[in-house]
mmCIF file of C-alpha atoms in Angstrom:
data_model
loop_
_atom_site.group_PDB
_atom_site.id
_atom_site.type_symbol
_atom_site.label_atom_id
_atom_site.label_comp_id
_atom_site.label_asym_id
_atom_site.label_seq_id
_atom_site.Cartn_x
_atom_site.Cartn_y
_atom_site.Cartn_z
ATOM 1 C CA MET A 1 27.788 -124.965 -43.738
ATOM 2 C CA THR A 2 29.332 -124.677 -40.300
ATOM 3 C CA ARG A 3 31.955 -121.952 -39.985
ATOM 4 C CA VAL A 4 34.893 -122.543 -37.713
ATOM 5 C CA GLY A 5 37.252 -119.818 -36.524
ATOM 6 C CA PHE A 6 40.722 -121.328 -36.170
ATOM 7 C CA LEU A 7 42.740 -119.306 -33.722
ATOM 8 C CA CYS A 8 46.462 -119.750 -34.225
ATOM 9 C CA SER A 9 49.686 -118.062 -35.292
ATOM 10 C CA ARG A 10 52.168 -120.845 -35.851
ATOM 11 C CA VAL A 11 51.008 -123.891 -37.796
ATOM 12 C CA ARG A 12 52.697 -127.058 -36.626
ATOM 13 C CA LYS A 13 51.991 -130.626 -37.725
ATOM 14 C CA ASP A 14 49.216 -130.747 -35.092
ATOM 15 C CA GLU A 15 47.465 -127.724 -36.575
ATOM 16 C CA LYS A 16 47.892 -129.044 -40.125
ATOM 17 C CA LEU A 17 46.251 -132.336 -39.177
ATOM 18 C CA LEU A 18 43.413 -130.572 -37.397
ATOM 19 C CA LEU A 19 42.895 -128.050 -40.201
ATOM 20 C CA GLU A 20 42.668 -130.890 -42.693
ATOM 21 C CA GLU A 21 40.010 -132.669 -40.635
ATOM 22 C CA LEU A 22 38.045 -129.486 -39.999
ATOM 23 C CA ARG A 23 38.089 -128.479 -43.670
ATOM 24 C CA ASP A 24 36.464 -131.822 -44.470
ATOM 25 C CA ARG A 25 33.609 -130.820 -42.200
ATOM 26 C CA ALA A 26 33.306 -127.027 -42.274
ATOM 27 C CA ASP A 27 34.412 -123.695 -43.680
ATOM 28 C CA VAL A 28 37.489 -122.701 -41.712
ATOM 29 C CA GLU A 29 38.577 -119.105 -41.159
ATOM 30 C CA ARG A 30 42.032 -118.514 -39.741
ATOM 31 C CA ILE A 31 42.296 -115.931 -36.959
ATOM 32 C CA ASP A 32 45.836 -114.866 -36.078
ATOM 33 C CA PRO A 33 45.975 -113.246 -32.616
ATOM 34 C CA ARG A 34 48.893 -111.114 -33.811
ATOM 35 C CA GLU A 35 46.678 -109.449 -36.378
ATOM 36 C CA VAL A 36 43.583 -108.615 -34.366
ATOM 37 C CA SER A 37 42.732 -106.108 -31.733
ATOM 38 C CA LEU A 38 39.895 -107.061 -29.486
ATOM 39 C CA ALA A 39 37.351 -104.393 -28.564
ATOM 40 C CA LEU A 40 34.756 -105.203 -25.954
ATOM 41 C CA ASP A 41 32.010 -105.734 -28.521
ATOM 42 C CA SER A 42 33.858 -107.022 -31.567
ATOM 43 C CA PRO A 43 37.309 -107.829 -32.913
ATOM 44 C CA GLU A 44 39.109 -105.504 -35.281
ATOM 45 C CA GLY A 45 41.394 -106.871 -37.957
ATOM 46 C CA ALA A 46 39.846 -110.339 -38.206
ATOM 47 C CA GLU A 47 38.692 -111.421 -41.649
ATOM 48 C CA VAL A 48 35.459 -112.766 -40.222
ATOM 49 C CA SER A 49 33.017 -111.330 -37.675
ATOM 50 C CA PRO A 50 31.919 -113.298 -34.606
ATOM 51 C CA GLU A 51 28.318 -113.426 -35.880
ATOM 52 C CA GLU A 52 29.484 -115.449 -38.867
ATOM 53 C CA LEU A 53 31.179 -118.090 -36.731
ATOM 54 C CA ASP A 54 29.578 -121.170 -35.178
ATOM 55 C CA VAL A 55 32.596 -122.073 -33.082
ATOM 56 C CA VAL A 56 36.197 -121.025 -32.451
ATOM 57 C CA VAL A 57 39.081 -123.456 -31.881
ATOM 58 C CA ASP A 58 41.894 -122.109 -29.737
ATOM 59 C CA ARG A 59 45.210 -123.420 -31.064
ATOM 60 C CA ALA A 60 47.355 -120.444 -30.078
ATOM 61 C CA MET A 61 50.814 -121.484 -28.904
ATOM 62 C CA SER A 62 50.986 -118.435 -26.692
ATOM 63 C CA TYR A 63 49.082 -118.994 -23.468
ATOM 64 C CA SER A 64 48.267 -115.332 -22.903
ATOM 65 C CA ARG A 65 47.161 -114.655 -26.472
ATOM 66 C CA GLY A 66 45.013 -117.771 -26.576
ATOM 67 C CA LEU A 67 43.541 -117.148 -23.163
ATOM 68 C CA TYR A 68 42.393 -113.601 -23.836
ATOM 69 C CA THR A 69 41.307 -114.157 -27.422
ATOM 70 C CA ALA A 70 39.233 -117.139 -26.304
ATOM 71 C CA ARG A 71 37.775 -115.002 -23.523
ATOM 72 C CA PHE A 72 36.798 -112.265 -25.976
ATOM 73 C CA PHE A 73 35.217 -114.639 -28.485
ATOM 74 C CA GLY A 74 33.315 -116.286 -25.650
ATOM 75 C CA SER A 75 32.078 -112.849 -24.656
ATOM 76 C CA TYR A 76 31.016 -112.172 -28.269
ATOM 77 C CA GLY A 77 28.766 -115.229 -27.918
ATOM 78 C CA VAL A 78 30.815 -117.745 -29.908
ATOM 79 C CA PRO A 79 31.463 -121.164 -28.317
ATOM 80 C CA VAL A 80 35.185 -121.831 -27.959
ATOM 81 C CA VAL A 81 37.078 -125.141 -27.749
ATOM 82 C CA ASN A 82 38.559 -124.926 -25.182
ATOM 83 C CA THR A 83 36.885 -122.156 -23.231
ATOM 84 C CA SER A 84 39.004 -119.469 -21.628
ATOM 85 C CA ASP A 85 37.994 -120.871 -18.227
ATOM 86 C CA VAL A 86 39.643 -124.175 -19.130
ATOM 87 C CA ALA A 87 42.710 -122.373 -20.480
ATOM 88 C CA ARG A 88 43.002 -120.279 -17.324
ATOM 89 C CA VAL A 89 42.915 -123.328 -15.047
ATOM 90 C CA CYS A 90 45.204 -125.479 -17.208
ATOM 91 C CA GLY A 91 47.665 -122.715 -18.028
ATOM 92 C CA ASP A 92 48.375 -121.848 -14.413
ATOM 93 C CA LYS A 93 49.821 -124.709 -12.390
ATOM 94 C CA VAL A 94 48.523 -123.299 -9.119
ATOM 95 C CA GLU A 95 44.996 -123.261 -10.519
ATOM 96 C CA THR A 96 45.422 -126.776 -11.913
ATOM 97 C CA SER A 97 46.642 -128.186 -8.601
ATOM 98 C CA LEU A 98 43.769 -126.615 -6.708
ATOM 99 C CA ALA A 99 41.172 -127.742 -9.256
ATOM 100 C CA LEU A 100 42.457 -131.321 -9.123
ATOM 101 C CA ARG A 101 42.512 -131.373 -5.340
ATOM 102 C CA GLU A 102 39.039 -129.832 -5.095
ATOM 103 C CA ALA A 103 37.742 -132.576 -7.387
ATOM 104 C CA ASP A 104 39.508 -135.311 -5.369
ATOM 105 C CA VAL A 105 41.775 -136.213 -8.287
ATOM 106 C CA ARG A 106 45.100 -137.481 -6.973
ATOM 107 C CA THR A 107 47.934 -135.048 -7.696
ATOM 108 C CA PRO A 108 51.404 -134.607 -6.145
ATOM 109 C CA ASP A 109 51.463 -132.603 -2.927
ATOM 110 C CA THR A 110 52.172 -129.012 -3.817
ATOM 111 C CA ARG A 111 53.104 -125.897 -1.906
ATOM 112 C CA VAL A 112 53.335 -122.282 -2.980
ATOM 113 C CA ALA A 113 55.526 -119.660 -1.303
ATOM 114 C CA PHE A 114 56.315 -116.085 -2.248
ATOM 115 C CA THR A 115 59.831 -115.451 -1.042
ATOM 116 C CA PRO A 116 63.044 -117.485 -1.423
ATOM 117 C CA GLU A 117 63.230 -117.719 2.383
ATOM 118 C CA SER A 118 59.738 -119.124 2.862
ATOM 119 C CA ALA A 119 60.182 -121.414 -0.141
ATOM 120 C CA LEU A 120 63.383 -122.771 1.395
ATOM 121 C CA GLU A 121 61.673 -123.314 4.742
ATOM 122 C CA THR A 122 58.912 -125.199 2.960
ATOM 123 C CA VAL A 123 61.324 -127.447 1.112
ATOM 124 C CA GLU A 124 63.338 -128.129 4.249
ATOM 125 C CA ALA A 125 60.144 -129.140 6.025
ATOM 126 C CA VAL A 126 58.956 -131.396 3.190
ATOM 127 C CA GLY A 127 62.327 -133.020 2.522
ATOM 128 C CA TYR A 128 64.292 -133.589 -0.666
ATOM 129 C CA PRO A 129 63.999 -134.135 -3.559
ATOM 130 C CA VAL A 130 61.288 -131.759 -4.715
ATOM 131 C CA VAL A 131 60.370 -130.350 -8.105
ATOM 132 C CA VAL A 132 60.220 -126.597 -8.644
ATOM 133 C CA LYS A 133 58.155 -125.434 -11.597
ATOM 134 C CA PRO A 134 57.217 -122.098 -13.122
ATOM 135 C CA ILE A 135 53.489 -121.487 -12.685
ATOM 136 C CA VAL A 136 53.130 -120.742 -16.411
ATOM 137 C CA GLY A 137 55.144 -122.674 -18.935
ATOM 138 C CA SER A 138 55.253 -125.798 -20.975
ATOM 139 C CA TRP A 139 57.447 -128.339 -22.730
ATOM 140 C CA ALA A 140 59.294 -128.986 -19.454
ATOM 141 C CA ARG A 141 60.952 -125.569 -19.602
ATOM 142 C CA LEU A 142 62.603 -124.373 -16.387
ATOM 143 C CA LEU A 143 61.671 -127.416 -14.351
ATOM 144 C CA ALA A 144 64.142 -128.114 -11.583
ATOM 145 C CA LYS A 145 64.570 -131.244 -9.521
ATOM 146 C CA VAL A 146 66.040 -129.957 -6.293
ATOM 147 C CA ASN A 147 68.012 -132.558 -4.375
ATOM 148 C CA ASP A 148 69.516 -130.591 -1.500
ATOM 149 C CA ARG A 149 69.607 -127.290 0.340
ATOM 150 C CA ASP A 150 72.410 -125.835 -1.775
ATOM 151 C CA SER A 151 70.439 -126.430 -4.954
ATOM 152 C CA ALA A 152 67.269 -125.049 -3.407
ATOM 153 C CA GLU A 153 68.973 -121.812 -2.363
ATOM 154 C CA ALA A 154 70.474 -121.389 -5.824
ATOM 155 C CA VAL A 155 67.262 -122.097 -7.718
ATOM 156 C CA PHE A 156 65.153 -119.775 -5.586
ATOM 157 C CA GLU A 157 67.685 -116.962 -5.793
ATOM 158 C CA HIS A 158 67.993 -117.311 -9.560
ATOM 159 C CA LYS A 159 64.229 -117.262 -9.972
ATOM 160 C CA LYS A 160 63.921 -114.202 -7.770
ATOM 161 C CA VAL A 161 66.717 -112.222 -9.409
ATOM 162 C CA LEU A 162 66.504 -113.298 -13.047
ATOM 163 C CA GLY A 163 62.834 -114.027 -13.526
ATOM 164 C CA SER A 164 59.730 -111.941 -14.070
ATOM 165 C CA TYR A 165 57.405 -111.425 -11.102
ATOM 166 C CA GLU A 166 55.655 -114.737 -11.824
ATOM 167 C CA HIS A 167 58.886 -116.579 -11.039
ATOM 168 C CA SER A 168 58.633 -115.299 -7.490
ATOM 169 C CA VAL A 169 55.578 -117.455 -7.035
ATOM 170 C CA PHE A 170 57.540 -120.490 -5.911
ATOM 171 C CA TYR A 171 55.624 -123.627 -6.865
ATOM 172 C CA VAL A 172 57.115 -126.648 -5.133
ATOM 173 C CA GLN A 173 55.878 -130.143 -5.741
ATOM 174 C CA ASP A 174 56.726 -133.517 -4.234
ATOM 175 C CA PHE A 175 59.015 -135.513 -6.489
ATOM 176 C CA VAL A 176 57.263 -138.684 -7.641
ATOM 177 C CA ASP A 177 59.655 -141.545 -8.276
ATOM 178 C CA LYS A 178 57.836 -142.804 -11.342
ATOM 179 C CA PRO A 179 59.011 -145.909 -13.223
ATOM 180 C CA GLY A 180 60.961 -144.089 -15.969
ATOM 181 C CA ARG A 181 57.831 -143.057 -17.757
ATOM 182 C CA ASP A 182 54.610 -141.139 -17.525
ATOM 183 C CA ILE A 183 51.387 -141.356 -19.498
ATOM 184 C CA ARG A 184 49.671 -138.849 -21.767
ATOM 185 C CA VAL A 185 45.933 -139.339 -22.263
ATOM 186 C CA ALA A 186 43.829 -137.347 -24.721
ATOM 187 C CA VAL A 187 40.362 -136.682 -23.359
ATOM 188 C CA VAL A 188 37.861 -135.509 -25.953
ATOM 189 C CA GLY A 189 34.343 -134.582 -24.892
ATOM 190 C CA GLY A 190 34.634 -136.508 -21.641
ATOM 191 C CA GLU A 191 36.057 -139.654 -23.248
ATOM 192 C CA ALA A 192 39.634 -140.939 -23.076
ATOM 193 C CA VAL A 193 40.329 -141.546 -26.767
ATOM 194 C CA ALA A 194 44.067 -142.231 -26.934
ATOM 195 C CA ALA A 195 47.032 -142.678 -24.638
ATOM 196 C CA MET A 196 50.759 -143.241 -24.796
ATOM 197 C CA TYR A 197 53.625 -143.974 -22.479
ATOM 198 C CA ARG A 198 56.504 -141.496 -22.570
ATOM 199 C CA GLU A 199 59.712 -143.169 -21.485
ATOM 200 C CA SER A 200 63.079 -141.635 -20.746
ATOM 201 C CA ASP A 201 66.221 -142.207 -18.702
ATOM 202 C CA ASP A 202 65.842 -138.612 -17.566
ATOM 203 C CA TRP A 203 63.457 -137.671 -14.750
ATOM 204 C CA ILE A 204 61.649 -135.476 -17.280
ATOM 205 C CA THR A 205 59.622 -137.666 -19.611
ATOM 206 C CA ASN A 206 58.111 -135.047 -21.882
ATOM 207 C CA ALA A 207 57.921 -135.947 -25.577
ATOM 208 C CA SER A 208 59.194 -132.459 -26.415
ATOM 209 C CA VAL A 209 62.518 -133.304 -24.761
ATOM 210 C CA GLY A 210 62.951 -136.598 -26.534
ATOM 211 C CA ALA A 211 61.053 -139.208 -24.531
ATOM 212 C CA GLU A 212 60.227 -142.370 -26.452
ATOM 213 C CA THR A 213 56.540 -142.958 -26.972
ATOM 214 C CA THR A 214 54.572 -146.190 -27.132
ATOM 215 C CA ALA A 215 50.867 -146.981 -27.191
ATOM 216 C CA CYS A 216 48.934 -147.408 -23.958
ATOM 217 C CA GLU A 217 45.392 -148.684 -23.386
ATOM 218 C CA THR A 218 42.863 -146.075 -22.274
ATOM 219 C CA ASP A 219 40.412 -148.410 -20.594
ATOM 220 C CA GLY A 220 40.024 -149.097 -16.889
ATOM 221 C CA ARG A 221 41.350 -146.886 -14.145
ATOM 222 C CA LEU A 222 43.693 -144.865 -16.358
ATOM 223 C CA GLY A 223 40.899 -143.642 -18.609
ATOM 224 C CA SER A 224 38.674 -142.939 -15.673
ATOM 225 C CA VAL A 225 41.346 -140.869 -13.870
ATOM 226 C CA ALA A 226 42.017 -138.912 -17.059
ATOM 227 C CA VAL A 227 38.333 -138.150 -17.540
ATOM 228 C CA ASP A 228 38.023 -137.087 -13.889
ATOM 229 C CA ALA A 229 40.987 -134.739 -14.369
ATOM 230 C CA ALA A 230 39.447 -133.233 -17.508
ATOM 231 C CA ARG A 231 36.217 -132.676 -15.622
ATOM 232 C CA ALA A 232 38.139 -131.139 -12.711
ATOM 233 C CA VAL A 233 39.476 -128.371 -14.953
ATOM 234 C CA GLY A 234 36.067 -127.818 -16.534
ATOM 235 C CA ALA A 235 36.905 -129.496 -19.843
ATOM 236 C CA GLU A 236 34.166 -132.132 -19.942
ATOM 237 C CA ASP A 237 33.011 -130.627 -23.265
ATOM 238 C CA GLY A 238 36.478 -129.825 -24.552
ATOM 239 C CA VAL A 239 39.743 -131.419 -25.594
ATOM 240 C CA VAL A 240 42.660 -131.777 -23.187
ATOM 241 C CA GLY A 241 45.820 -133.785 -22.664
ATOM 242 C CA VAL A 242 46.126 -135.270 -19.188
ATOM 243 C CA ASP A 243 49.589 -136.225 -17.909
ATOM 244 C CA ILE A 244 49.603 -139.008 -15.365
ATOM 245 C CA MET A 245 52.363 -140.615 -13.316
ATOM 246 C CA GLU A 246 52.337 -144.090 -11.852
ATOM 247 C CA ASP A 247 53.034 -143.556 -8.160
ATOM 248 C CA GLY A 248 53.314 -147.062 -6.723
ATOM 249 C CA ASP A 249 49.838 -148.511 -7.182
ATOM 250 C CA GLU A 250 48.296 -145.101 -7.550
ATOM 251 C CA LEU A 251 47.860 -142.821 -10.531
ATOM 252 C CA SER A 252 48.747 -139.205 -9.967
ATOM 253 C CA VAL A 253 47.810 -136.391 -12.355
ATOM 254 C CA HIS A 254 50.496 -133.756 -12.658
ATOM 255 C CA GLU A 255 49.311 -131.681 -15.579
ATOM 256 C CA VAL A 256 46.294 -131.005 -17.778
ATOM 257 C CA ASN A 257 47.044 -129.340 -21.110
ATOM 258 C CA HIS A 258 44.367 -127.237 -22.757
ATOM 259 C CA SER A 259 46.113 -126.926 -26.126
ATOM 260 C CA LEU A 260 46.709 -130.619 -26.705
ATOM 261 C CA GLU A 261 49.662 -131.493 -28.902
ATOM 262 C CA PHE A 262 48.711 -134.794 -30.479
ATOM 263 C CA LYS A 263 51.221 -135.497 -33.255
ATOM 264 C CA ALA A 264 53.297 -137.936 -31.173
ATOM 265 C CA LEU A 265 50.155 -139.380 -29.599
ATOM 266 C CA THR A 266 48.648 -140.048 -33.026
ATOM 267 C CA GLU A 267 51.790 -141.828 -34.175
ATOM 268 C CA ALA A 268 52.114 -143.879 -30.975
ATOM 269 C CA SER A 269 48.471 -144.843 -30.536
ATOM 270 C CA GLY A 270 47.321 -145.161 -34.134
ATOM 271 C CA VAL A 271 44.204 -143.174 -33.198
ATOM 272 C CA ASN A 272 43.152 -140.344 -35.479
ATOM 273 C CA VAL A 273 43.154 -137.804 -32.665
ATOM 274 C CA ALA A 274 42.690 -134.897 -35.077
ATOM 275 C CA GLY A 275 39.541 -136.541 -36.402
ATOM 276 C CA ARG A 276 38.125 -136.977 -32.900
ATOM 277 C CA TYR A 277 39.118 -133.393 -32.080
ATOM 278 C CA ALA A 278 37.357 -132.099 -35.193
ATOM 279 C CA ASP A 279 34.240 -134.149 -34.429
ATOM 280 C CA ARG A 280 34.101 -132.580 -30.978
ATOM 281 C CA VAL A 281 34.467 -129.085 -32.427
ATOM 282 C CA MET A 282 31.550 -129.780 -34.756
ATOM 283 C CA GLU A 283 29.433 -131.058 -31.857
ATOM 284 C CA VAL A 284 30.132 -127.890 -29.887
ATOM 285 C CA ALA A 285 29.195 -125.813 -32.946
ATOM 286 C CA GLU A 286 25.732 -127.434 -33.153
ATOM 287 C CA MET B 1 53.381 -121.222 -54.813
ATOM 288 C CA THR B 2 56.964 -121.690 -55.999
ATOM 289 C CA SER B 3 59.710 -119.988 -54.053
ATOM 290 C CA ALA B 4 60.398 -116.774 -52.189
ATOM 291 C CA GLU B 5 63.358 -114.929 -50.827
ATOM 292 C CA CYS B 6 64.778 -115.673 -47.393
ATOM 293 C CA PRO B 7 64.608 -112.377 -45.455
ATOM 294 C CA VAL B 8 67.862 -113.231 -43.668
ATOM 295 C CA CYS B 9 70.244 -114.301 -46.460
ATOM 296 C CA GLU B 10 68.201 -113.520 -49.603
ATOM 297 C CA ALA B 11 68.435 -117.117 -50.909
ATOM 298 C CA GLU B 12 65.453 -118.428 -52.857
ATOM 299 C CA VAL B 13 63.634 -120.919 -50.608
ATOM 300 C CA GLU B 14 61.206 -123.379 -52.160
ATOM 301 C CA PRO B 15 58.961 -125.397 -49.819
ATOM 302 C CA GLU B 16 58.958 -129.147 -50.423
ATOM 303 C CA TRP B 17 55.263 -129.418 -49.622
ATOM 304 C CA GLU B 18 52.080 -127.347 -49.791
ATOM 305 C CA VAL B 19 52.564 -124.861 -46.957
ATOM 306 C CA GLU B 20 50.017 -123.017 -44.795
ATOM 307 C CA ARG B 21 50.298 -119.456 -43.582
ATOM 308 C CA GLY B 22 52.020 -119.676 -40.192
ATOM 309 C CA GLU B 23 54.080 -122.768 -40.980
ATOM 310 C CA ILE B 24 57.774 -122.805 -40.142
ATOM 311 C CA ILE B 25 60.402 -123.941 -42.608
ATOM 312 C CA ASP B 26 64.188 -123.753 -42.562
ATOM 313 C CA CYS B 27 66.230 -121.821 -45.071
ATOM 314 C CA GLY B 28 68.541 -124.385 -46.682
ATOM 315 C CA ASP B 29 71.257 -121.783 -47.176
ATOM 316 C CA CYS B 30 71.569 -119.951 -43.867
ATOM 317 C CA GLY B 31 69.542 -122.238 -41.583
ATOM 318 C CA ALA B 32 67.225 -119.462 -40.387
ATOM 319 C CA GLU B 33 63.767 -120.485 -39.217
ATOM 320 C CA LEU B 34 61.254 -118.836 -41.514
ATOM 321 C CA GLU B 35 57.553 -118.352 -40.990
ATOM 322 C CA VAL B 36 55.262 -118.423 -44.002
ATOM 323 C CA ALA B 37 53.688 -114.961 -43.824
ATOM 324 C CA ASP B 38 51.598 -115.427 -46.960
ATOM 325 C CA THR B 39 51.069 -118.084 -49.594
ATOM 326 C CA GLU B 40 49.807 -116.041 -52.548
ATOM 327 C CA PRO B 41 52.310 -114.786 -53.304
ATOM 328 C CA LEU B 42 54.631 -116.786 -51.109
ATOM 329 C CA GLU B 43 56.372 -114.622 -48.542
ATOM 330 C CA TYR B 44 58.532 -115.370 -45.522
ATOM 331 C CA ILE B 45 59.364 -113.493 -42.369
ATOM 332 C CA GLU B 46 61.970 -114.500 -39.828
ATOM 333 C CA ALA B 47 60.234 -116.783 -37.322
ATOM 334 C CA PRO B 48 59.781 -115.290 -33.857
ATOM 335 C CA GLU B 49 61.928 -116.571 -31.021
ATOM 336 C CA LEU B 50 60.318 -118.977 -28.586
ATOM 337 C CA GLU B 51 58.472 -117.047 -25.906
ATOM 338 C CA GLU B 52 58.036 -117.933 -22.285
ATOM 339 C CA ASP B 53 54.302 -118.638 -22.388
ATOM 340 C CA TRP B 54 54.365 -120.839 -25.476
ATOM 341 C CA GLY B 55 53.310 -124.433 -25.121
ATOM 342 C CA GLU B 56 50.372 -126.694 -24.537
#
């Protein structure tokens, strides 16, 4: 029987759904990144050795733990969903923006500066409003819509003084005046399998901050843009969540998530995303 | 799996469903977020605070 290594610390509803589907198909061994130490040739502390695994699923909530553990298991010769290359590109917004642009996938114009002064000059040149984001982070944490020079000076100074060194990589993106909603599409193995609108009165429309979700069709241009974005980050064989904004008549990809949270998407779309996810994992294991 | 002691307030906390190692439940007495550290026997630790690189 196929053996699946399930990399995670915290088990949310998403992980419970996925574990249930995987256990219907395979033997599942939990691997908690907090409990292992990763030597160059093998992990120490894991209850199962890499040779006994056919595939590893990265469901770590921590970007750094997931990234490096996936990298090690890949190096041990075990296929990982998603690979550490996908995690690296998706987990770093600079990498994501560049990957999307290099693949000709429409994404908001983005600039990176390394000092508050140069960041301010950039924003002044682009014009307000802009969105300032941390290069690593999720769930809409520490996003700032900057509407004027006073706000820009304050945000950049706070990031410089209060943040870790990564907050001095100033990532500035054009503000897209979307129609009160954005769209989350799950792309599994190069196919758009489910989508939902996320609506909010706030400019942030993330489900984690209370946006209302409703089903959305995945066919046509939306599905095709989502699949292109997944391919752009190297996830044609993996499972990702693509976030898309309607920008006038265009569709603009602003994020690709390598550790797809699908609980809300499952409820909104009626699609068994966990089942599709598990099927993909089994295909990668073969 | 029946109940186990909350490491914060020492109340007995009984999950309302079949829990997995790593799941988070709330202590009904003190409101602390508890992580299921083990299921046999059931054991809780105080759940870690949200960290900056957590997410999707």
